XYZ file of C-alpha atoms in Angstrom:
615
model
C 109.715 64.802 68.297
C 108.753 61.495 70.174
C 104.575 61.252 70.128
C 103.071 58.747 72.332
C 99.660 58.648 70.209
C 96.582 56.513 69.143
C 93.791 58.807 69.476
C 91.869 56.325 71.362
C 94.682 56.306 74.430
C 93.473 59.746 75.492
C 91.950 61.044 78.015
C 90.939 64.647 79.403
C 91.543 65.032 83.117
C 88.619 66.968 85.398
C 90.294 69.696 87.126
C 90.904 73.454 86.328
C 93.927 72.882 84.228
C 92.846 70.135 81.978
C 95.902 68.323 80.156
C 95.447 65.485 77.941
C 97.869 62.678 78.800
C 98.327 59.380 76.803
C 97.632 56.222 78.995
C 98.383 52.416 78.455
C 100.781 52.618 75.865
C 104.890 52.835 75.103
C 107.202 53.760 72.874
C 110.540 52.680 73.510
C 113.748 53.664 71.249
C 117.150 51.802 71.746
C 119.988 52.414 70.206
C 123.974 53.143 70.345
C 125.036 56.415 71.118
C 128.661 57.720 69.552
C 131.903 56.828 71.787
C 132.870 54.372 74.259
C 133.477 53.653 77.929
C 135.678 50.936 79.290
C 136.023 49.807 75.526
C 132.557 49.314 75.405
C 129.625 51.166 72.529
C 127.282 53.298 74.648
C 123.729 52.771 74.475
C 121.005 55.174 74.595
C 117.202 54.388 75.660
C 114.300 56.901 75.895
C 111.117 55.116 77.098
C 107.661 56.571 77.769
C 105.186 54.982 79.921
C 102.090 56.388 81.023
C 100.060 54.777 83.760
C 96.794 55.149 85.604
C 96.856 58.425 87.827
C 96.544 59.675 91.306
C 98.350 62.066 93.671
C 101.650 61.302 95.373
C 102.264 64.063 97.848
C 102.112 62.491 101.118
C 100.703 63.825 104.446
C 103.249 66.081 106.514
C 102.959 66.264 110.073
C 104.222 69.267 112.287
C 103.491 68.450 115.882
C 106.276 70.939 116.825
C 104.112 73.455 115.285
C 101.596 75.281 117.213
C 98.439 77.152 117.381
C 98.670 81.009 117.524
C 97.924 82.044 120.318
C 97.318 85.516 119.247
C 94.210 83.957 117.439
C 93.276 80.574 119.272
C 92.579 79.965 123.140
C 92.810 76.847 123.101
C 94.404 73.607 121.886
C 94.373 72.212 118.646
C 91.347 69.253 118.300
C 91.855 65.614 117.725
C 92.071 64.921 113.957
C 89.575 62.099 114.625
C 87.383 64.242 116.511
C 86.614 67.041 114.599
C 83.005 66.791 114.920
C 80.268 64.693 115.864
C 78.481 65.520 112.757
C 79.517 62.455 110.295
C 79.479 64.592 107.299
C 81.890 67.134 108.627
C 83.941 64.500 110.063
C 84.241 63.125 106.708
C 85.001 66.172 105.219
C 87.887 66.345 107.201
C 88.875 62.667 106.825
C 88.829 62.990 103.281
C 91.792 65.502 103.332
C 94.069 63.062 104.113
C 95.845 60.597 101.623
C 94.459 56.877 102.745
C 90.797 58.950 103.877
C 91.763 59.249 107.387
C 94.110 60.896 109.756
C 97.525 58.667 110.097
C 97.609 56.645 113.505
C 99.597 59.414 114.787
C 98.445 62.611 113.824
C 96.189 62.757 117.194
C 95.775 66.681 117.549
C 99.272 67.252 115.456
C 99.709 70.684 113.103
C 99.818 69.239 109.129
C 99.663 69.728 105.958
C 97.096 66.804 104.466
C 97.831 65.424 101.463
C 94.563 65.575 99.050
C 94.020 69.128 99.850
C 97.391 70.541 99.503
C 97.443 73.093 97.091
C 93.954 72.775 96.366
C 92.633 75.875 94.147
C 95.315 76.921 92.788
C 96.277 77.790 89.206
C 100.314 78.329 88.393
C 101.275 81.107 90.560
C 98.301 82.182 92.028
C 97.541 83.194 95.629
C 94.696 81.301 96.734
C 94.974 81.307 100.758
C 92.262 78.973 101.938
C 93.861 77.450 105.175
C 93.374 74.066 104.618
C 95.335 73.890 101.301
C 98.334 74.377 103.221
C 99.202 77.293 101.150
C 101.260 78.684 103.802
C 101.890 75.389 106.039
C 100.846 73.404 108.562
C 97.035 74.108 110.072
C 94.799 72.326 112.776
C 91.236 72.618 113.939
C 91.605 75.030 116.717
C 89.187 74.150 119.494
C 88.868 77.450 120.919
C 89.368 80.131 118.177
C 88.962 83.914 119.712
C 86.035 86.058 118.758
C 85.960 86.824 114.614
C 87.981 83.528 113.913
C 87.860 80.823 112.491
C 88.316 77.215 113.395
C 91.057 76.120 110.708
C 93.540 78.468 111.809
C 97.462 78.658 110.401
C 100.236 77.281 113.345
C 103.318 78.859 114.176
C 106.492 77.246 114.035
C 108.904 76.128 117.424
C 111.674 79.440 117.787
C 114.560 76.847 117.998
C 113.231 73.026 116.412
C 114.806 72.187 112.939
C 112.779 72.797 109.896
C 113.198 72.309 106.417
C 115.970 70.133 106.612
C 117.315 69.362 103.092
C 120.865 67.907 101.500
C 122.308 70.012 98.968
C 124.645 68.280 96.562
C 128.179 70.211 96.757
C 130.552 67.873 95.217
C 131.299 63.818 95.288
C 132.078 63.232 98.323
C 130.489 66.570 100.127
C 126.657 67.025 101.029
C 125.596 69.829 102.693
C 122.809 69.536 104.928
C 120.784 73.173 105.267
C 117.856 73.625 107.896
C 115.979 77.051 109.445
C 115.187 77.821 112.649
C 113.093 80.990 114.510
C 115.547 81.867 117.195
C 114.794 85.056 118.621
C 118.285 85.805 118.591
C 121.417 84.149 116.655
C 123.338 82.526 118.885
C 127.296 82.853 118.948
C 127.517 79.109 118.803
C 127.370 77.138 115.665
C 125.221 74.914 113.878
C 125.762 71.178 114.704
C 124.957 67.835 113.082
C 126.150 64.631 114.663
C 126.786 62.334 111.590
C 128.557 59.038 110.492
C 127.892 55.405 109.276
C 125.555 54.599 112.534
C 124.147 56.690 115.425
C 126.447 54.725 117.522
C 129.145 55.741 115.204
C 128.357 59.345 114.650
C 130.715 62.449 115.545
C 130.124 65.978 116.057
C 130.515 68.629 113.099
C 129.795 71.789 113.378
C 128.804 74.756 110.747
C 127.684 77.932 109.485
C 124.710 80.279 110.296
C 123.176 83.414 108.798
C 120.778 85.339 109.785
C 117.912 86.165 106.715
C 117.942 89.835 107.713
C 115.552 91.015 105.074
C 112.841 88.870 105.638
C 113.360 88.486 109.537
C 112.347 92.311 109.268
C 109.541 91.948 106.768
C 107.923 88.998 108.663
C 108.758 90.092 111.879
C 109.694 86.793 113.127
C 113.575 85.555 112.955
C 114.926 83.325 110.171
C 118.409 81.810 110.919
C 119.469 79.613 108.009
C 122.071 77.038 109.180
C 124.518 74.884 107.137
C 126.816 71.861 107.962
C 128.989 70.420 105.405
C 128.760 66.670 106.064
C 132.612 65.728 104.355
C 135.032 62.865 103.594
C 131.784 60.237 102.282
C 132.535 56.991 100.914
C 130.576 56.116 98.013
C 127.351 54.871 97.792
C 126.847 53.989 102.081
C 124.490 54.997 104.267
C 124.842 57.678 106.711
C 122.840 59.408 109.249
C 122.674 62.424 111.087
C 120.757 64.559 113.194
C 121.119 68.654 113.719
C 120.058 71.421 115.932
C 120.869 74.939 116.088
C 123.996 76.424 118.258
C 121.296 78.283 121.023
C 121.562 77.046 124.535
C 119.225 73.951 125.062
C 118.399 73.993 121.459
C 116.673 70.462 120.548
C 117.738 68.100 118.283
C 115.872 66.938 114.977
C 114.746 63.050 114.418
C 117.438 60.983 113.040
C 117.321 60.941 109.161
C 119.397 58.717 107.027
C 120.917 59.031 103.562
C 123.135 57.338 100.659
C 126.396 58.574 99.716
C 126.528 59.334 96.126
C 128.350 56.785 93.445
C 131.726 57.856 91.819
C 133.355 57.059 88.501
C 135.809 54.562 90.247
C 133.642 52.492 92.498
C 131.250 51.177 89.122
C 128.358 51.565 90.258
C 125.442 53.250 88.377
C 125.029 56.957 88.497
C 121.102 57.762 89.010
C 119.198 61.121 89.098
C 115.595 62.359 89.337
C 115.211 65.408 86.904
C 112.474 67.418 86.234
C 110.921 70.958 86.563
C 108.573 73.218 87.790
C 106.944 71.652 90.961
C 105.364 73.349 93.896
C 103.808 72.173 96.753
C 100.235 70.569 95.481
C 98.258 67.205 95.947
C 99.783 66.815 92.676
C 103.619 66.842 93.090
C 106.036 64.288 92.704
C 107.698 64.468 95.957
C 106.197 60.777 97.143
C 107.409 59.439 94.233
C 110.911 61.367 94.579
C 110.987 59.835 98.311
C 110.068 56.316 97.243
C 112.766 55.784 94.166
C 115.657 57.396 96.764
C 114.703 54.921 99.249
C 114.212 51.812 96.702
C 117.645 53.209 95.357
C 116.570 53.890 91.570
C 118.006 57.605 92.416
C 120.444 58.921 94.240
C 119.809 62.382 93.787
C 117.282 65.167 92.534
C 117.685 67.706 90.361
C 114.821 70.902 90.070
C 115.627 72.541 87.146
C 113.538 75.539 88.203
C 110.343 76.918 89.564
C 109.879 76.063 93.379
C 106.888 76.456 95.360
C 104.732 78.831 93.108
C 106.194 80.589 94.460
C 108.580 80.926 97.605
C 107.758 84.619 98.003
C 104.125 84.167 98.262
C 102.129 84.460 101.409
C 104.995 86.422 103.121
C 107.614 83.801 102.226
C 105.316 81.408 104.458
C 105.133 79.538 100.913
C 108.455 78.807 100.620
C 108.628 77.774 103.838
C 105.424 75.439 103.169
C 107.258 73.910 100.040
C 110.772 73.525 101.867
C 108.568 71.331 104.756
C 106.240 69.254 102.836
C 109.627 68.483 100.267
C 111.778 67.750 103.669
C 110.974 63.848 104.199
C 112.106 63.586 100.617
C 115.181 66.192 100.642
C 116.158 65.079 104.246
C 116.906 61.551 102.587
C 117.799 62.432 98.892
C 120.943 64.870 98.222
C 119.023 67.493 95.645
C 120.642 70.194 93.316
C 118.311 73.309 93.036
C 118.605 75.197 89.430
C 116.552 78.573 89.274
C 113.643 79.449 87.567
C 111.503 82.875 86.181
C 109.730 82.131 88.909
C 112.443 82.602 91.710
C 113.817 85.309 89.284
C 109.931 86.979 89.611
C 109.933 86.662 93.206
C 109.197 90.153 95.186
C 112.889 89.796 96.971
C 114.711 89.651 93.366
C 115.462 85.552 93.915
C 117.323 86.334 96.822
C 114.766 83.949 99.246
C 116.311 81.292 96.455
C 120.062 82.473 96.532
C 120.050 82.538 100.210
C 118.312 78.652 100.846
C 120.843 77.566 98.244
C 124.088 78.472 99.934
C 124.832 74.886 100.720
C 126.147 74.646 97.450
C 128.778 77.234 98.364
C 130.322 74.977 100.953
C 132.511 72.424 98.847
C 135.389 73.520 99.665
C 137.275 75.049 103.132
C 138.072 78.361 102.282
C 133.857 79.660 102.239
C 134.091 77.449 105.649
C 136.555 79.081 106.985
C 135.328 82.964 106.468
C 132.536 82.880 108.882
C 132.922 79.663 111.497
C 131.358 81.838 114.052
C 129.959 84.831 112.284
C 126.588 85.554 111.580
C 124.637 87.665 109.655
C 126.092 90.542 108.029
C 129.512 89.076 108.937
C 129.235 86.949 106.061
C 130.476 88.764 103.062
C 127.633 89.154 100.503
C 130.340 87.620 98.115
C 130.731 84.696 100.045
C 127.183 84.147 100.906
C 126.012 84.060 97.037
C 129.543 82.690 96.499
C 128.666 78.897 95.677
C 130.482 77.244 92.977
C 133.588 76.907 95.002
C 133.342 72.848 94.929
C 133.382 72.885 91.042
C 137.222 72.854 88.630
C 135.487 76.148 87.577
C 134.092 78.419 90.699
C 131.293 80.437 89.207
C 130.769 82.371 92.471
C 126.694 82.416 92.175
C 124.500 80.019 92.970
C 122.288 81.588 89.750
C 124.976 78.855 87.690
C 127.030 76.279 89.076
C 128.443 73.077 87.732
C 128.632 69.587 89.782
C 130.316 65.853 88.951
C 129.579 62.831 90.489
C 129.548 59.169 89.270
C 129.544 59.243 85.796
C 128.310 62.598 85.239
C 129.015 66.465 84.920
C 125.849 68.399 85.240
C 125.935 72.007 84.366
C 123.438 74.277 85.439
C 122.408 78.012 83.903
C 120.148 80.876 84.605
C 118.935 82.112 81.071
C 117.094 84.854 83.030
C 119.977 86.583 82.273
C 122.699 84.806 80.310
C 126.031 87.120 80.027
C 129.328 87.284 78.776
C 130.463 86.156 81.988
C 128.236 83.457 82.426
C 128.889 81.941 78.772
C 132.997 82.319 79.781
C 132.517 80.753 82.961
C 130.699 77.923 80.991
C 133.080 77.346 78.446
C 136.173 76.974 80.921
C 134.144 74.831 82.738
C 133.364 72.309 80.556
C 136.840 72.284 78.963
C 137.437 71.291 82.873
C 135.960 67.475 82.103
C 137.662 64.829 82.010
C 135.765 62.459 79.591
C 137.663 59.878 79.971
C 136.228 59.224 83.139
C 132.986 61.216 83.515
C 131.941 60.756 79.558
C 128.379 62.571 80.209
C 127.746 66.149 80.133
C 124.337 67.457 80.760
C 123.568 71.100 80.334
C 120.256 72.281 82.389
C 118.388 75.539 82.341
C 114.812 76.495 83.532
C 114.088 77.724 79.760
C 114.748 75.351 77.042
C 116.916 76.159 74.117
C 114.290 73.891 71.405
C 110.934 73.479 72.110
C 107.972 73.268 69.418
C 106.110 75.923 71.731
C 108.440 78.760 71.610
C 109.716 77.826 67.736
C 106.023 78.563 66.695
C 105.795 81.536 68.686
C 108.855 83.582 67.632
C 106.972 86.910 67.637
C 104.739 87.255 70.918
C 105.599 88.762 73.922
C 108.875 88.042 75.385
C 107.556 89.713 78.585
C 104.475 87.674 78.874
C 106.240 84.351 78.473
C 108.638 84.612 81.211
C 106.345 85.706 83.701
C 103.566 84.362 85.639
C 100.295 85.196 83.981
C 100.848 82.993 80.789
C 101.290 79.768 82.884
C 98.498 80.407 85.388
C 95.582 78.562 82.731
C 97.460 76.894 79.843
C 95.752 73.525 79.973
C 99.079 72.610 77.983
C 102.395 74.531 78.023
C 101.914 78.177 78.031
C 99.891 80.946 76.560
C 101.291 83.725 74.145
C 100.545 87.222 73.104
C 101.595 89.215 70.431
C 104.386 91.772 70.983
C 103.279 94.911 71.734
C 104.382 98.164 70.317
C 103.964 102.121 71.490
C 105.779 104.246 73.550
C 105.873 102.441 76.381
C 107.610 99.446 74.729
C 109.912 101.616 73.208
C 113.480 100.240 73.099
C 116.829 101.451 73.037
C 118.088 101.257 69.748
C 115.181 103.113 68.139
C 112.455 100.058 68.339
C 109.123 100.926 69.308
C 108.255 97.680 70.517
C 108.947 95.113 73.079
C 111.684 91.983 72.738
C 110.236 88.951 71.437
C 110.384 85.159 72.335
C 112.535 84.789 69.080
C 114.414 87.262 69.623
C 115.756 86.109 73.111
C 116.386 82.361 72.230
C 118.109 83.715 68.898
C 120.662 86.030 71.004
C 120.746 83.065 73.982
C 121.494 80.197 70.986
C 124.367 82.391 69.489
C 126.080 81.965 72.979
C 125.336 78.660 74.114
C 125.085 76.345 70.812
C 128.548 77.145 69.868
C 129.521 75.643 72.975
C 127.388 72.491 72.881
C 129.190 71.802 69.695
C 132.112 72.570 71.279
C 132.168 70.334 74.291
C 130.386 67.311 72.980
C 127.392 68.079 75.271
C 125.131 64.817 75.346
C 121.848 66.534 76.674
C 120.085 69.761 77.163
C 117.909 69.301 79.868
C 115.028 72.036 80.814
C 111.710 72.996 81.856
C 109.224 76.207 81.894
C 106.850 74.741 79.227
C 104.753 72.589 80.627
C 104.938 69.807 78.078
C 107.321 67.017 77.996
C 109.179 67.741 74.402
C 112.519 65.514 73.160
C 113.602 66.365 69.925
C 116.217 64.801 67.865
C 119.972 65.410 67.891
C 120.369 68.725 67.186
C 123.743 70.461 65.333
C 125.300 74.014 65.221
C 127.044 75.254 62.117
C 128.214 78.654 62.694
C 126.782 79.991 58.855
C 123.299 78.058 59.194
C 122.577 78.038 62.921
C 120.952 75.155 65.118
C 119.689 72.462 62.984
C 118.614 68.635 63.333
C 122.226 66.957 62.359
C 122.580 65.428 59.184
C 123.871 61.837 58.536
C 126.594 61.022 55.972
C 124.171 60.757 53.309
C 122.438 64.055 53.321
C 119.394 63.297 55.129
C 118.137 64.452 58.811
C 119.074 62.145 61.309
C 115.507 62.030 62.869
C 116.418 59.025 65.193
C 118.563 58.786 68.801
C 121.001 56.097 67.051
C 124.127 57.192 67.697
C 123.274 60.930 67.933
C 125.260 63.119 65.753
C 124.683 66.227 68.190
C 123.247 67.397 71.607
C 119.734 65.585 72.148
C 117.316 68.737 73.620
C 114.484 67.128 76.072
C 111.617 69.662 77.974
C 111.035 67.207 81.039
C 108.029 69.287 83.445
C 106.066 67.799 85.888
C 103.023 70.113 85.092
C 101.550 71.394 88.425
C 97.761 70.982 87.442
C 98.485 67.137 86.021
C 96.287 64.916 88.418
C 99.159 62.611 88.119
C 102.676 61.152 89.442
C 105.839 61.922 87.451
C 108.882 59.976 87.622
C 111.775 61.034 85.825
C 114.970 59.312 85.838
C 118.264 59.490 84.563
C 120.246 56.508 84.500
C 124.028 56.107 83.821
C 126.145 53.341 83.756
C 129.052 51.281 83.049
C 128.519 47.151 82.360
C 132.247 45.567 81.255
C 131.372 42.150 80.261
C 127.562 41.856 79.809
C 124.724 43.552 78.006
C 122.422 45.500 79.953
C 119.551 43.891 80.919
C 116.997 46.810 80.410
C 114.656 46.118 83.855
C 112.630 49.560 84.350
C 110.707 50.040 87.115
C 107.127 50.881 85.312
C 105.336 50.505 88.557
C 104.571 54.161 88.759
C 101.075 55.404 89.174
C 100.543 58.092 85.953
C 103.245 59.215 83.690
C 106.788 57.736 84.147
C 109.684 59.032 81.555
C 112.926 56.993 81.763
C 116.055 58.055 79.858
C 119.109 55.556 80.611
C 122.840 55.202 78.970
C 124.202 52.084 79.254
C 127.301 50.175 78.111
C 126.468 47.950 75.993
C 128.792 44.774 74.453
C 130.615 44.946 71.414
């Protein structure tokens, strides 16, 4: 393990989850990793730098929301005139980030900043309007008898919402976005996209029609898809959308970058982290500022969205999906699933259903359903993605992607089967490493972490689901196994699978293939502290192990790692804090690296960066 520590660097933050985070101090490893690119050693550089805190989700406004008119008469109230009283006036000025409405929020539905996700603990449902735990709110000036003034808004039937770019293969993003049509429409989905406005065409797309939870919300959710094709590397673009019903309006222009490839040399860059929802706490400001400063070019989630997208009637996943959209709008992400999408009261199927952009890589899932809708699309096809990989997995529960210098993998260790550990295998026999020389492997759980290694007997049960992350001021909480009849087994044991038991039985499938394959890094989340360990090894008599050096003794350093480096990378949801994570990758031909990190960031910043380094 990698400590950041001096006693005397910590502090204790005040709020109901209270992590202790190091501050004003670095650790920084370099070294040379195994192998070469362009003739060149590899390097390898894990740096740590904390910073002072404060919040970097930024205020969202909604102006084609609404207030409902089934529970306010009358308009929504200036932001800046809430009331004449100055306390309560302040009170409401203090929900936003800079202290005061933005020049143009005027009367607009939002979701303030400071306040988002106020109250909550990891999971919870704690509805109090103006933490935007199920969206956008105003002041309603005229509220009808037995309400109250801060009153929920209803979204526009046909305006663009939660407009996001999902990653589907190098030159492919898919941009995804929901409307409330009261009825599908027969015509399809369209963006206009290309270099400039001036130079944008017409593309049209895909539609489906959420059927499950149009019926359980009563209100229609049409989830539409355009695959935005044929990109050059590393330009911008922009585009606009709207859905195929008559008169339907378009959304704002939004602009994004192309990712790099292998061929065109430029650096391959990715946010990565887990377990975020939507809180004055999240990272999505800092997500937003790094795509548009071009330190990333993409984000990955490795799991646990929203906390949870089912909750509040699925109104919190669409909450989450809006206050993330200036960010995802702008940054292509890649969306890996967590136990809490897997613990959601639809079975994940909210999650498999906003990730079918990654389905659309190639023509033939465009071509099934052009114009159909709804149940037209094939269940197969719709939680078909995988299609733009070598290997098509046909789920979006796993999935593997390559861009730049990079093959990412991503798993679902909720439930990790023989055909998921084939699929794996063929897929990463797939890579060429000649020129994409980095595999990462992702999961929401982590295959090494000191939490679970210490806790080998407690409750399987309890750790993947909710309750044990709601109040862990650090990671998670455990409980011993239980036994009795209603923990009874098959196979004759009388009590319940433990936490050793599962990562013994999901290591005997996956660290055969690490070994394998060469994998460089196992990336995860779930426990909610930030955990690299060193290069680990798999010998098929003794198991996972730290790798040994020629000499005998454990190689307890990242110089030229002798196996797959494990790293637990969380942005914890109760940190009062800013989390950048990036993942750096690059090729330099004639020159050393000069290592110039951005440590600008406001709390906690954790870089990891391969570089080619001269002989």
């Amino acid at each position: 393990l990698v400590f950041i520590s001096h006693p005397s660097h910590f502090r204790t933050l005040t709020h109901q989850q209270q992590p202790v985070i190091a501050r004003d101090t670095m650790i920084s490893l370099q070294s040379l990793r195994r192998g070469s690119l362009c003739g060149l050693s590899l390097g390898f550089l894990l740096a740590v730098a904390p910073a002072p805190a404060s919040a970097s989700v930024y205020d969202v406004l909604m102006p084609e929301y609404a207030p409902n008119p089934n529970t306010c008469k009358g308009p929504c109230r200036n932001w800046n005139a809430i009331s004449d009283d100055p306390k309560v006036q302040g009170k409401f000025d203090a929900m936003w980030l800079n202290g005061k409405p933005p020049s143009d929020a005027q009367n607009s539905c939002a979701m303030p900043a400071t306040t988002a996700g106020e109250f909550e603990c990891d999971g919870c449902t704690v509805d109090v309007v103006t933490n935007s735990f199920a969206g956008p709110w105003c002041y309603c000036d005229q509220p009808i008898d037995g309400q109250n003034h801060t009153q929920y808004c209803v979204p526009s039937a046909t305006h663009p919402e939660q407009i996001n770019l999902q990653v589907a293969s190098e030159d492919i993003v898919v941009v995804s976005f929901v409307t409330h049509d009261v009825e599908p429409s027969s015509q399809s989905p369209v963006a206009m996209f290309g270099p400039s406005e001036s130079e944008a065409t017409e593309v049209t797309g895909v539609s489906h029609l959420y059927k499950k939870l149009s019926q359980a919300e009563n209100m229609t959710y049409i989830l539409h898809f355009v695959k935005l094709a044929g990109l050059t590397p590393s330009i911008d673009y922009v585009y606009k959308v709207r859905s195929g019903s008559p008169n339907a309006p378009w959304s704002n222009w939004f602009k994004f970058r192309s990712l790099s490839t292998a061929e065109n040399g430029a650096p391959t860059r990715l946010g990565i982290y887990g377990d975020m929802g939507h809180s004055r706490y999240n990272a999505m400001g800092n997500l937003l500022e790094d795509c548009l400063a071009g330190r990333i070019e993409a984000i990955v989630h490795m799991g646990d969205h929203a906390y949870d997208l089912g909750n509040a009637g699925d109104k919190r996943g669409d909450a989450y999906m809006n206050s993330f959209q200036p960010a995802l709008s702008t940054c292509p992400w890649i969306p890996i699933i967590g136990n809490h999408e897997h613990n959601d009261g639809d079975s994940y199927q909210r999650y498999l259903n906003m990730t079918w952009g990654e389905t659309l890589g190639e023509d033939e899932v465009h071509s099934t359903a052009t114009s159909a809708l709804g149940d037209l699309l094939t269940k197969a096809t719709l939680f078909g993605p995988g299609f733009h990989s070598k290997v098509p997995s046909n789920t979006s529960r796993y999935f593997s992607l390559e861009f730049g210098l990079v093959h990412i993998a991503g798993l679902d260790l909720n439930d990790l089967d023989d055909g998921q550990l084939a699929w794996l295998d063929a897929d990463l026999s797939s890579v060429n490493r000649t020129r994409t020389p980095w595999v990462i492997v992702s999961s929401h759980f982590p295959l090494h972490h000191e939490q679970t290694a210490n806790h080998p007997d407690a409750s399987l049960a309890y750790f993947i689901g909710e309750e044990a992350e709601k109040y862990a001021t650090s990671g998670h909480e455990f409980i011993p196994a239980r036994c009795g009849k209603e923990f009874a087994r098959p196979g004759g044991s009388m009590c319940e699978e433990t936490v050793g038991e599962m990562f013994a039985k999901v290591g005997q499938g996956l660290e055969p293939l690490l070994k394998k394959h060469g994998v460089d890094i196992y990336d995860a989340g779930h426990n909610h502290d930030y955990n690299p360990n060193w290069p680990i090894c798999y010998d098929e008599n003794t198991g996972a192990h730290l790798c040994k050096k020629t000499d005998g003794s454990e190689q307890k350093d990242f110089n030229r790692p002798l196996g797959t480096v494990h790293i637990c990378e969380v942005y914890e949801p109760g940190w009062e804090s800013d989390v950048r994570i990036i993942v750096i990758l690059l090729c330099e031909q004639k020159r050393e690296k000069k290592c110039s990190h951005h440590f600008g960031c406001r709390a906690m910043a954790v870089y990891l960066e391969w570089s080619a380094r001269a002989p």
